[in-house]
Tab-separated table of C-alpha atoms in Angstrom:
chain	number	residue	atom	x	y	z
A	1	UNK	CA	52.643	-46.917	-33.866
A	2	UNK	CA	52.568	-45.233	-30.807
A	3	UNK	CA	48.860	-45.705	-30.291
A	4	UNK	CA	48.427	-49.060	-31.309
A	5	UNK	CA	51.452	-50.134	-29.033
A	6	UNK	CA	50.006	-48.546	-25.831
A	7	UNK	CA	46.393	-49.614	-26.743
A	8	UNK	CA	47.671	-53.032	-26.619
A	9	UNK	CA	48.624	-52.347	-23.080
A	10	UNK	CA	44.737	-51.916	-22.317
A	11	UNK	CA	44.203	-55.640	-23.211
A	12	UNK	CA	45.836	-56.858	-19.896
A	13	UNK	CA	43.444	-56.362	-16.920
A	14	UNK	CA	43.021	-58.335	-13.575
A	15	UNK	CA	39.369	-58.285	-12.741
A	16	UNK	CA	38.108	-58.581	-9.213
A	17	UNK	CA	37.475	-62.385	-8.805
A	18	UNK	CA	34.768	-61.759	-5.927
A	19	UNK	CA	32.877	-59.288	-8.419
A	20	UNK	CA	33.245	-61.919	-11.359
A	21	UNK	CA	31.449	-64.463	-8.588
A	22	UNK	CA	28.679	-62.117	-7.717
A	23	UNK	CA	27.979	-61.122	-11.592
A	24	UNK	CA	27.458	-64.928	-12.137
A	25	UNK	CA	25.354	-65.328	-9.353
A	26	UNK	CA	23.114	-62.521	-9.838
A	27	UNK	CA	22.615	-63.748	-13.491
A	28	UNK	CA	21.659	-67.242	-12.590
A	29	UNK	CA	19.592	-65.929	-9.937
A	30	UNK	CA	17.748	-63.647	-12.585
A	31	UNK	CA	17.477	-66.584	-14.813
A	32	UNK	CA	15.629	-68.635	-12.482
A	33	UNK	CA	12.828	-65.857	-11.858
A	34	UNK	CA	9.482	-66.223	-13.165
A	35	UNK	CA	8.890	-63.891	-15.956
A	36	UNK	CA	5.559	-62.383	-15.903
A	37	UNK	CA	3.281	-63.680	-19.030
A	38	UNK	CA	1.872	-60.593	-20.667
A	39	UNK	CA	0.228	-62.032	-23.355
A	40	UNK	CA	-2.210	-63.815	-20.666
A	41	UNK	CA	-2.739	-60.548	-18.811
A	42	UNK	CA	-3.249	-58.237	-21.732
A	43	UNK	CA	-6.021	-61.122	-22.682
A	44	UNK	CA	-7.703	-60.867	-19.184
A	45	UNK	CA	-7.559	-57.092	-18.966
A	46	UNK	CA	-9.041	-56.964	-22.485
A	47	UNK	CA	-11.975	-59.332	-21.769
A	48	UNK	CA	-12.688	-57.078	-18.907
A	49	UNK	CA	-12.499	-54.092	-20.561
A	50	UNK	CA	-14.409	-55.299	-23.505
A	51	UNK	CA	-17.189	-56.606	-20.915
A	52	UNK	CA	-17.345	-53.029	-19.227
A	53	UNK	CA	-17.530	-51.508	-22.634
A	54	UNK	CA	-20.483	-53.294	-23.769
A	55	UNK	CA	-22.512	-52.947	-20.387
A	56	UNK	CA	-21.642	-49.471	-20.678
A	57	UNK	CA	-22.844	-48.570	-24.158
A	58	UNK	CA	-26.223	-50.542	-23.720
A	59	UNK	CA	-28.995	-48.151	-24.059
A	60	UNK	CA	-30.464	-46.900	-20.422
A	61	UNK	CA	-33.799	-46.300	-20.118
A	62	UNK	CA	-35.700	-43.228	-18.928
A	63	UNK	CA	-32.833	-40.860	-20.255
A	64	UNK	CA	-35.174	-39.274	-22.752
A	65	UNK	CA	-38.011	-36.996	-22.536
A	66	UNK	CA	-41.020	-39.316	-22.973
A	67	UNK	CA	-43.926	-37.113	-23.643
A	68	UNK	CA	-45.847	-37.501	-26.697
A	69	UNK	CA	-46.935	-34.036	-27.524
A	70	UNK	CA	-45.446	-32.328	-30.733
A	71	UNK	CA	-42.678	-29.930	-30.457
A	72	UNK	CA	-41.828	-31.035	-27.144
A	73	UNK	CA	-38.090	-30.531	-25.887
A	74	UNK	CA	-36.085	-33.285	-26.433
A	75	UNK	CA	-32.453	-31.889	-26.149
A	76	UNK	CA	-30.436	-28.921	-25.542
A	77	UNK	CA	-27.090	-28.449	-26.789
A	78	UNK	CA	-24.665	-25.566	-25.403
A	79	UNK	CA	-21.671	-24.414	-25.808
A	80	UNK	CA	-19.468	-21.681	-24.266
A	81	UNK	CA	-19.221	-18.493	-26.413
A	82	UNK	CA	-20.454	-17.924	-30.187
A	83	UNK	CA	-20.879	-21.415	-31.804
A	84	UNK	CA	-23.396	-24.084	-33.659
A	85	UNK	CA	-23.956	-26.898	-31.367
A	86	UNK	CA	-25.444	-29.536	-33.120
A	87	UNK	CA	-24.058	-33.068	-31.863
A	88	UNK	CA	-22.827	-33.984	-28.280
A	89	UNK	CA	-19.776	-35.196	-30.334
A	90	UNK	CA	-18.321	-31.672	-30.983
A	91	UNK	CA	-15.781	-30.662	-28.409
A	92	UNK	CA	-16.743	-28.762	-25.567
A	93	UNK	CA	-20.383	-29.097	-26.485
A	94	UNK	CA	-22.887	-30.313	-23.299
A	95	UNK	CA	-26.163	-32.281	-24.279
A	96	UNK	CA	-28.889	-32.205	-21.910
A	97	UNK	CA	-31.225	-34.615	-22.323
A	98	UNK	CA	-32.433	-35.858	-18.907
A	99	UNK	CA	-36.030	-35.674	-18.442
A	100	UNK	CA	-36.028	-33.543	-15.042
A	101	UNK	CA	-33.466	-31.045	-16.786
A	102	UNK	CA	-35.423	-30.485	-19.838
A	103	UNK	CA	-38.551	-29.998	-17.875
A	104	UNK	CA	-36.830	-27.478	-15.779
A	105	UNK	CA	-35.391	-25.561	-18.883
A	106	UNK	CA	-38.774	-25.817	-20.742
A	107	UNK	CA	-40.273	-23.583	-18.104
A	108	UNK	CA	-37.599	-21.266	-18.144
A	109	UNK	CA	-37.934	-21.170	-22.011
A	110	UNK	CA	-41.543	-20.655	-22.153
A	111	UNK	CA	-41.327	-17.409	-19.483
A	112	UNK	CA	-39.151	-15.702	-22.188
A	113	UNK	CA	-40.653	-12.623	-23.377
A	114	UNK	CA	-39.824	-10.470	-26.533
A	115	UNK	CA	-38.031	-7.752	-25.908
A	116	UNK	CA	-36.164	-4.750	-27.546
A	117	UNK	CA	-32.308	-5.083	-28.604
A	118	UNK	CA	-30.572	-4.134	-25.655
A	119	UNK	CA	-28.541	-0.898	-26.263
A	120	UNK	CA	-25.148	-2.353	-25.037
A	121	UNK	CA	-23.550	-4.632	-27.282
A	122	UNK	CA	-21.535	-7.603	-26.094
A	123	UNK	CA	-20.033	-10.431	-27.260
A	124	UNK	CA	-22.161	-13.939	-27.089
A	125	UNK	CA	-21.963	-15.488	-23.700
A	126	UNK	CA	-23.158	-18.975	-24.786
A	127	UNK	CA	-25.230	-20.612	-27.620
A	128	UNK	CA	-28.100	-22.842	-27.077
A	129	UNK	CA	-29.738	-25.098	-29.464
A	130	UNK	CA	-33.231	-26.458	-28.595
A	131	UNK	CA	-33.919	-29.967	-30.547
A	132	UNK	CA	-37.879	-30.571	-30.540
A	133	UNK	CA	-39.814	-33.580	-31.359
A	134	UNK	CA	-41.027	-32.910	-34.351
A	135	UNK	CA	-37.413	-32.794	-35.695
A	136	UNK	CA	-37.143	-28.698	-35.810
A	137	UNK	CA	-34.438	-26.717	-33.541
A	138	UNK	CA	-33.705	-23.435	-32.810
A	139	UNK	CA	-30.269	-21.529	-32.183
A	140	UNK	CA	-29.939	-18.841	-29.542
A	141	UNK	CA	-27.160	-16.659	-28.568
A	142	UNK	CA	-26.957	-15.790	-25.151
A	143	UNK	CA	-25.779	-12.263	-24.229
A	144	UNK	CA	-25.346	-10.602	-20.768
A	145	UNK	CA	-25.911	-6.931	-20.559
A	146	UNK	CA	-25.728	-4.960	-17.453
A	147	UNK	CA	-26.275	-7.905	-15.267
A	148	UNK	CA	-29.455	-9.153	-17.480
A	149	UNK	CA	-29.413	-11.892	-19.943
A	150	UNK	CA	-30.977	-11.411	-23.407
A	151	UNK	CA	-31.593	-14.330	-25.684
A	152	UNK	CA	-31.257	-13.835	-29.507
A	153	UNK	CA	-32.895	-15.970	-31.875
A	154	UNK	CA	-30.143	-16.737	-34.553
A	155	UNK	CA	-32.817	-17.244	-37.630
A	156	UNK	CA	-34.987	-14.053	-36.829
A	157	UNK	CA	-32.444	-11.823	-34.888
A	158	UNK	CA	-35.376	-11.301	-32.463
A	159	UNK	CA	-34.370	-10.480	-28.629
A	160	UNK	CA	-36.093	-12.547	-25.643
A	161	UNK	CA	-35.461	-11.767	-21.856
A	162	UNK	CA	-37.108	-13.218	-18.534
A	163	UNK	CA	-39.021	-10.685	-16.731
A	164	UNK	CA	-36.437	-10.764	-13.687
A	165	UNK	CA	-33.594	-10.973	-16.388
A	166	UNK	CA	-32.126	-14.243	-15.112
A	167	UNK	CA	-31.520	-17.073	-17.573
A	168	UNK	CA	-31.810	-20.446	-18.523
A	169	UNK	CA	-30.291	-22.770	-15.819
A	170	UNK	CA	-27.040	-24.493	-17.246
A	171	UNK	CA	-27.669	-27.885	-16.109
A	172	UNK	CA	-24.660	-29.744	-16.994
A	173	UNK	CA	-22.990	-32.970	-16.073
A	174	UNK	CA	-26.175	-34.790	-16.095
A	175	UNK	CA	-24.645	-36.911	-18.552
A	176	UNK	CA	-22.934	-38.979	-19.184
A	177	UNK	CA	-23.520	-41.627	-16.871
A	178	UNK	CA	-20.905	-43.256	-14.620
A	179	UNK	CA	-20.630	-46.416	-16.375
A	180	UNK	CA	-20.271	-44.379	-19.660
A	181	UNK	CA	-17.223	-42.543	-18.115
A	182	UNK	CA	-15.828	-45.731	-16.648
A	183	UNK	CA	-16.206	-47.847	-19.995
A	184	UNK	CA	-14.372	-45.060	-22.007
A	185	UNK	CA	-11.321	-45.018	-18.934
A	186	UNK	CA	-11.151	-48.600	-19.125
A	187	UNK	CA	-10.937	-48.360	-22.974
A	188	UNK	CA	-8.123	-45.644	-22.552
A	189	UNK	CA	-6.102	-47.634	-19.873
A	190	UNK	CA	-6.491	-50.435	-22.113
A	191	UNK	CA	-5.124	-48.721	-25.390
A	192	UNK	CA	-2.471	-47.537	-23.172
A	193	UNK	CA	-1.546	-50.653	-21.640
A	194	UNK	CA	-1.633	-52.525	-25.564
A	195	UNK	CA	0.614	-49.694	-27.098
A	196	UNK	CA	3.029	-50.309	-24.056
A	197	UNK	CA	2.741	-53.957	-24.584
A	198	UNK	CA	3.473	-53.577	-28.173
A	199	UNK	CA	5.942	-51.214	-28.050
A	200	UNK	CA	8.022	-53.740	-25.792
A	201	UNK	CA	7.363	-56.414	-28.360
A	202	UNK	CA	9.466	-54.485	-31.155
A	203	UNK	CA	12.699	-56.079	-30.601
A	204	UNK	CA	15.498	-56.404	-32.617
A	205	UNK	CA	15.807	-60.259	-33.796
A	206	UNK	CA	19.640	-60.811	-32.899
A	207	UNK	CA	18.865	-59.613	-29.440
A	208	UNK	CA	15.598	-59.607	-28.425
A	209	UNK	CA	15.655	-57.497	-25.578
A	210	UNK	CA	16.426	-54.312	-27.668
A	211	UNK	CA	13.902	-52.004	-28.559
A	212	UNK	CA	13.516	-51.104	-32.125
A	213	UNK	CA	12.847	-47.577	-33.076
A	214	UNK	CA	9.478	-46.610	-33.073
A	215	UNK	CA	9.308	-45.442	-36.770
A	216	UNK	CA	10.809	-47.137	-39.640
A	217	UNK	CA	10.885	-44.380	-42.014
A	218	UNK	CA	11.307	-40.539	-41.863
A	219	UNK	CA	8.263	-39.955	-43.347
A	220	UNK	CA	6.354	-41.656	-40.464
A	221	UNK	CA	7.846	-39.648	-38.196
A	222	UNK	CA	7.064	-36.618	-40.034
A	223	UNK	CA	3.347	-37.258	-40.577
A	224	UNK	CA	3.021	-38.297	-37.001
A	225	UNK	CA	4.653	-35.006	-35.971
A	226	UNK	CA	2.601	-32.775	-38.650
A	227	UNK	CA	-0.327	-34.670	-37.650
A	228	UNK	CA	-0.113	-33.669	-33.916
A	229	UNK	CA	0.798	-30.208	-34.589
A	230	UNK	CA	-2.479	-29.734	-37.065
A	231	UNK	CA	-4.460	-31.296	-34.417
A	232	UNK	CA	-3.094	-28.687	-31.792
A	233	UNK	CA	-3.860	-26.050	-34.284
A	234	UNK	CA	-6.991	-27.149	-34.772
A	235	UNK	CA	-8.082	-27.599	-31.347
A	236	UNK	CA	-7.194	-23.871	-30.530
A	237	UNK	CA	-8.840	-22.291	-34.511
A	238	UNK	CA	-11.869	-24.424	-34.509
A	239	UNK	CA	-12.930	-25.273	-30.705
A	240	UNK	CA	-16.147	-26.848	-31.536
A	241	UNK	CA	-14.683	-29.207	-34.037
A	242	UNK	CA	-16.471	-32.361	-34.581
A	243	UNK	CA	-15.282	-35.498	-32.845
A	244	UNK	CA	-15.333	-37.422	-36.198
A	245	UNK	CA	-12.805	-35.231	-37.748
A	246	UNK	CA	-10.437	-36.367	-35.285
A	247	UNK	CA	-11.400	-39.823	-35.477
A	248	UNK	CA	-11.293	-40.028	-39.167
A	249	UNK	CA	-8.006	-37.711	-39.293
A	250	UNK	CA	-6.219	-39.952	-36.937
A	251	UNK	CA	-7.044	-43.298	-38.456
A	252	UNK	CA	-6.254	-41.822	-41.859
A	253	UNK	CA	-2.701	-41.219	-40.500
A	254	UNK	CA	-2.619	-44.484	-38.706
A	255	UNK	CA	-3.193	-46.222	-42.259
A	256	UNK	CA	-0.939	-43.862	-44.193
A	257	UNK	CA	1.903	-44.872	-41.246
A	258	UNK	CA	0.989	-48.740	-41.869
A	259	UNK	CA	1.125	-48.306	-45.867
A	260	UNK	CA	4.844	-46.738	-45.407
A	261	UNK	CA	5.642	-49.673	-43.012
A	262	UNK	CA	4.668	-52.319	-45.325
A	263	UNK	CA	6.767	-50.870	-47.838
A	264	UNK	CA	9.526	-50.209	-45.708
A	265	UNK	CA	9.918	-51.826	-42.123
A	266	UNK	CA	7.104	-54.593	-42.290
A	267	UNK	CA	7.271	-55.236	-38.613
A	268	UNK	CA	3.738	-56.109	-37.640
A	269	UNK	CA	3.928	-54.657	-33.874
A	270	UNK	CA	5.253	-51.434	-35.312
A	271	UNK	CA	1.817	-51.642	-37.545
A	272	UNK	CA	-0.189	-52.732	-34.618
A	273	UNK	CA	1.436	-49.547	-32.881
A	274	UNK	CA	0.649	-47.243	-35.190
A	275	UNK	CA	-3.330	-48.432	-35.120
A	276	UNK	CA	-3.145	-48.162	-31.381
A	277	UNK	CA	-1.938	-44.583	-31.319
A	278	UNK	CA	-4.472	-43.862	-33.877
A	279	UNK	CA	-7.312	-45.043	-31.534
A	280	UNK	CA	-5.698	-43.392	-28.676
A	281	UNK	CA	-5.536	-39.695	-29.719
A	282	UNK	CA	-9.418	-39.677	-30.323
A	283	UNK	CA	-10.001	-41.452	-26.913
A	284	UNK	CA	-7.981	-38.993	-24.936
A	285	UNK	CA	-9.630	-36.077	-26.510
A	286	UNK	CA	-13.202	-37.611	-25.989
A	287	UNK	CA	-12.119	-38.220	-22.440
A	288	UNK	CA	-10.816	-34.564	-22.395
A	289	UNK	CA	-13.569	-32.434	-24.206
A	290	UNK	CA	-16.525	-34.646	-24.922
A	291	UNK	CA	-16.996	-36.615	-22.068
B	1	UNK	CA	28.152	-74.775	-19.985
B	2	UNK	CA	26.943	-71.456	-18.516
B	3	UNK	CA	30.002	-71.303	-16.434
B	4	UNK	CA	31.849	-72.259	-19.174
B	5	UNK	CA	30.698	-69.304	-21.725
B	6	UNK	CA	30.879	-66.800	-18.729
B	7	UNK	CA	34.536	-67.836	-17.801
B	8	UNK	CA	35.583	-67.676	-21.588
B	9	UNK	CA	34.235	-64.047	-22.388
B	10	UNK	CA	33.959	-62.358	-19.120
B	11	UNK	CA	37.342	-60.505	-19.448
B	12	UNK	CA	36.577	-59.455	-23.036
B	13	UNK	CA	32.897	-58.204	-22.358
B	14	UNK	CA	33.791	-56.418	-19.140
B	15	UNK	CA	36.645	-54.575	-21.169
B	16	UNK	CA	34.469	-53.725	-23.975
B	17	UNK	CA	31.763	-52.305	-21.624
B	18	UNK	CA	34.279	-50.932	-19.370
B	19	UNK	CA	36.092	-48.940	-21.871
B	20	UNK	CA	32.809	-47.727	-23.546
B	21	UNK	CA	31.058	-46.782	-20.521
B	22	UNK	CA	33.671	-45.611	-18.288
B	23	UNK	CA	31.844	-46.353	-15.207
B	24	UNK	CA	32.351	-49.462	-13.217
B	25	UNK	CA	28.935	-50.061	-11.491
B	26	UNK	CA	27.028	-49.539	-14.909
B	27	UNK	CA	29.870	-52.044	-16.329
B	28	UNK	CA	28.672	-54.512	-14.010
B	29	UNK	CA	25.035	-53.924	-14.396
B	30	UNK	CA	25.128	-54.197	-18.328
B	31	UNK	CA	27.536	-56.899	-18.023
B	32	UNK	CA	24.857	-59.280	-16.134
B	33	UNK	CA	22.164	-58.195	-18.689
B	34	UNK	CA	24.591	-59.119	-21.347
B	35	UNK	CA	24.681	-62.793	-20.232
B	36	UNK	CA	21.390	-63.073	-19.053
B	37	UNK	CA	20.192	-62.183	-22.733
B	38	UNK	CA	22.738	-64.303	-24.314
B	39	UNK	CA	21.689	-67.304	-21.901
B	40	UNK	CA	17.750	-66.649	-22.807
B	41	UNK	CA	18.771	-66.807	-26.555
B	42	UNK	CA	20.824	-70.180	-26.078
B	43	UNK	CA	23.440	-69.047	-28.900
B	44	UNK	CA	25.790	-72.299	-29.807
B	45	UNK	CA	28.317	-70.349	-32.055
B	46	UNK	CA	30.080	-66.927	-32.354
B	47	UNK	CA	29.322	-66.558	-28.330
B	48	UNK	CA	31.940	-63.800	-28.068
B	49	UNK	CA	30.551	-61.754	-31.058
B	50	UNK	CA	26.616	-62.006	-29.984
B	51	UNK	CA	27.782	-61.276	-26.385
B	52	UNK	CA	29.743	-57.925	-27.769
B	53	UNK	CA	26.561	-57.093	-29.825
B	54	UNK	CA	24.298	-57.495	-27.167
B	55	UNK	CA	26.772	-55.508	-24.842
B	56	UNK	CA	26.906	-52.750	-27.354
B	57	UNK	CA	23.155	-52.271	-27.794
B	58	UNK	CA	22.993	-52.194	-24.165
B	59	UNK	CA	25.325	-49.448	-23.858
B	60	UNK	CA	23.562	-47.692	-26.560
B	61	UNK	CA	20.087	-48.364	-25.039
B	62	UNK	CA	21.562	-47.127	-21.586
B	63	UNK	CA	22.530	-43.750	-23.117
B	64	UNK	CA	19.569	-43.508	-25.320
B	65	UNK	CA	17.238	-43.803	-22.118
B	66	UNK	CA	19.792	-41.126	-20.446
B	67	UNK	CA	18.964	-38.775	-23.137
B	68	UNK	CA	22.393	-38.451	-24.428
B	69	UNK	CA	21.506	-39.910	-27.560
B	70	UNK	CA	19.150	-37.969	-29.783
B	71	UNK	CA	16.572	-39.278	-32.055
B	72	UNK	CA	18.287	-41.862	-33.885
B	73	UNK	CA	22.150	-41.668	-32.897
B	74	UNK	CA	24.302	-40.495	-30.444
B	75	UNK	CA	24.363	-36.915	-30.466
B	76	UNK	CA	27.020	-36.442	-27.730
B	77	UNK	CA	29.165	-39.198	-26.153
B	78	UNK	CA	29.771	-40.013	-22.687
B	79	UNK	CA	32.389	-38.012	-21.209
B	80	UNK	CA	35.393	-39.052	-19.352
B	81	UNK	CA	35.226	-38.342	-16.001
B	82	UNK	CA	37.140	-40.838	-14.226
B	83	UNK	CA	40.998	-42.017	-14.585
B	84	UNK	CA	42.552	-45.228	-15.794
B	85	UNK	CA	40.600	-48.406	-14.582
B	86	UNK	CA	41.953	-49.950	-11.319
B	87	UNK	CA	41.783	-53.224	-13.492
B	88	UNK	CA	44.272	-52.487	-15.872
B	89	UNK	CA	47.753	-54.045	-15.082
B	90	UNK	CA	50.536	-51.862	-16.783
B	91	UNK	CA	49.978	-48.421	-15.878
B	92	UNK	CA	52.318	-45.424	-16.586
B	93	UNK	CA	51.455	-41.582	-17.482
B	94	UNK	CA	51.317	-42.423	-21.106
B	95	UNK	CA	48.761	-45.117	-20.884
B	96	UNK	CA	46.648	-42.768	-18.643
B	97	UNK	CA	46.944	-40.291	-21.092
B	98	UNK	CA	46.031	-42.092	-23.986
B	99	UNK	CA	43.220	-43.746	-21.970
B	100	UNK	CA	41.789	-40.067	-21.427
B	101	UNK	CA	42.254	-39.328	-24.903
B	102	UNK	CA	40.246	-42.727	-25.981
B	103	UNK	CA	37.522	-41.322	-23.701
B	104	UNK	CA	37.259	-38.122	-25.589
B	105	UNK	CA	37.466	-39.218	-29.407
B	106	UNK	CA	34.024	-39.646	-31.180
B	107	UNK	CA	31.864	-42.761	-30.014
B	108	UNK	CA	31.732	-44.287	-33.266
B	109	UNK	CA	35.649	-44.304	-33.290
B	110	UNK	CA	35.967	-45.278	-29.921
B	111	UNK	CA	33.983	-48.489	-30.481
B	112	UNK	CA	35.757	-49.338	-33.302
B	113	UNK	CA	39.208	-48.629	-31.866
B	114	UNK	CA	38.455	-50.900	-28.733
B	115	UNK	CA	37.341	-53.980	-30.838
B	116	UNK	CA	40.114	-53.680	-33.075
B	117	UNK	CA	42.998	-53.060	-31.123
B	118	UNK	CA	42.183	-53.753	-27.502
B	119	UNK	CA	39.611	-56.848	-28.397
B	120	UNK	CA	41.897	-57.754	-31.518
B	121	UNK	CA	38.945	-58.327	-33.845
B	122	UNK	CA	39.539	-58.578	-37.553
B	123	UNK	CA	37.911	-55.916	-39.813
B	124	UNK	CA	35.494	-58.473	-40.833
B	125	UNK	CA	34.515	-59.487	-37.330
B	126	UNK	CA	34.260	-56.028	-35.956
B	127	UNK	CA	31.797	-54.980	-38.981
B	128	UNK	CA	29.480	-58.319	-37.661
B	129	UNK	CA	29.415	-56.962	-34.272
B	130	UNK	CA	28.733	-53.077	-35.407
B	131	UNK	CA	26.478	-54.355	-38.079
B	132	UNK	CA	28.203	-52.017	-40.593
B	133	UNK	CA	30.222	-52.330	-43.584
B	134	UNK	CA	34.328	-53.178	-43.774
B	135	UNK	CA	34.738	-50.193	-45.186
B	136	UNK	CA	33.330	-48.047	-42.575
B	137	UNK	CA	35.183	-49.795	-40.145
B	138	UNK	CA	38.528	-49.531	-42.053
B	139	UNK	CA	37.373	-45.514	-42.087
B	140	UNK	CA	36.786	-45.110	-38.522
B	141	UNK	CA	39.641	-47.149	-37.566
B	142	UNK	CA	41.755	-44.507	-39.264
B	143	UNK	CA	39.878	-41.685	-38.179
B	144	UNK	CA	39.979	-42.928	-34.751
B	145	UNK	CA	43.806	-43.482	-34.641
B	146	UNK	CA	43.658	-39.949	-36.050
B	147	UNK	CA	41.920	-38.467	-33.243
B	148	UNK	CA	43.841	-40.027	-30.578
B	149	UNK	CA	47.128	-38.789	-32.184
B	150	UNK	CA	45.480	-35.264	-32.187
B	151	UNK	CA	44.417	-35.373	-28.832
B	152	UNK	CA	47.804	-36.592	-27.357
B	153	UNK	CA	49.565	-33.729	-29.287
B	154	UNK	CA	50.835	-35.247	-32.316
B	155	UNK	CA	54.260	-35.365	-30.664
B	156	UNK	CA	54.217	-39.057	-31.664
B	157	UNK	CA	53.490	-39.761	-35.202
B	158	UNK	CA	53.425	-43.064	-37.172
């Protein structure tokens, strides 16, 4: 055959002996280089991060209002636009528990006077929930009408405003503490590091330097893509979604992926990578929207 | 020992990577990586088969990284950009045309043709290197030769 005959001529090649020697030297040189021991490095990073996390999450003094009066303001939750802020774990919700800030808000709160419903209608600018020490809470909607700020009591529909038309000071960023932030950023870095490490461990047994695919079954790819897509839609459609829903769904997806992996691939590193991904997504969202 | 393995297999591995990638610089890089990984693993038998397997995986990984491959498999093949390698001893217009055609056929056909006709492996050995069935090797060989024939204008039939 014509092709086969000519293909045989491609068998005979004359390699450059200098380059051949250079190749061999480089291989030997590389073989002598010390390989970084990733497990020890990862262990050190883990211990440091966990220590930081424990320090950061230990209770801190003087963070809560300490007055013993009944109906004392103990926390204020705020969110932009129309919403029902109940917990600091809702995305975009800001919580104020700092004593000094609460005193300032309390003073303004006490200056609110009953007023008529403003003529012009406008959309809700912000929502406030005031939590009191007797376990009661009040939700107010804030409106801005002709440069004056009005508050509507969500339960009674009664409108309030200050005499000069100013509003409750938006005291943000008094929380979290720096340590809290550092702890979560460390956790995030640790998760990223672990994820990369696990990714590198997923190797072909016959060729340890060759990476295996991230998923062993199409179902895992489809599930992960659907989860990310639905999460993206949820973040837009329910802006104040509770963070635990995200954690729960993320871990549920990880769990299902691990079950699929058990059945089809049964690679322990891949299982760990699903778990890490399940933790990484909520951690990233926590850092982006809650912290 | 290392030198012996290197000397015995250098030409074969070089040819294989060179004809697959059509890039002399890349060939040396991947060749070094192939032997480096081989030495790390301390294989004692089927040296050539393992070396070719590692080389193939490296070539795949390289193009996967370069986004030439799709999600799980090659979507588009590396395009022939260079003429017949300088290392080929026998040179004429027909061989150059054949080499050019070899670079343009489908990736899965090309690697089978290289292994079967240039590296002189049997169907069984080729299936071991490519990690696929012998039937697939036979099919791809026949299709590869047919594709080459079409590329060459079909003027020289079997």
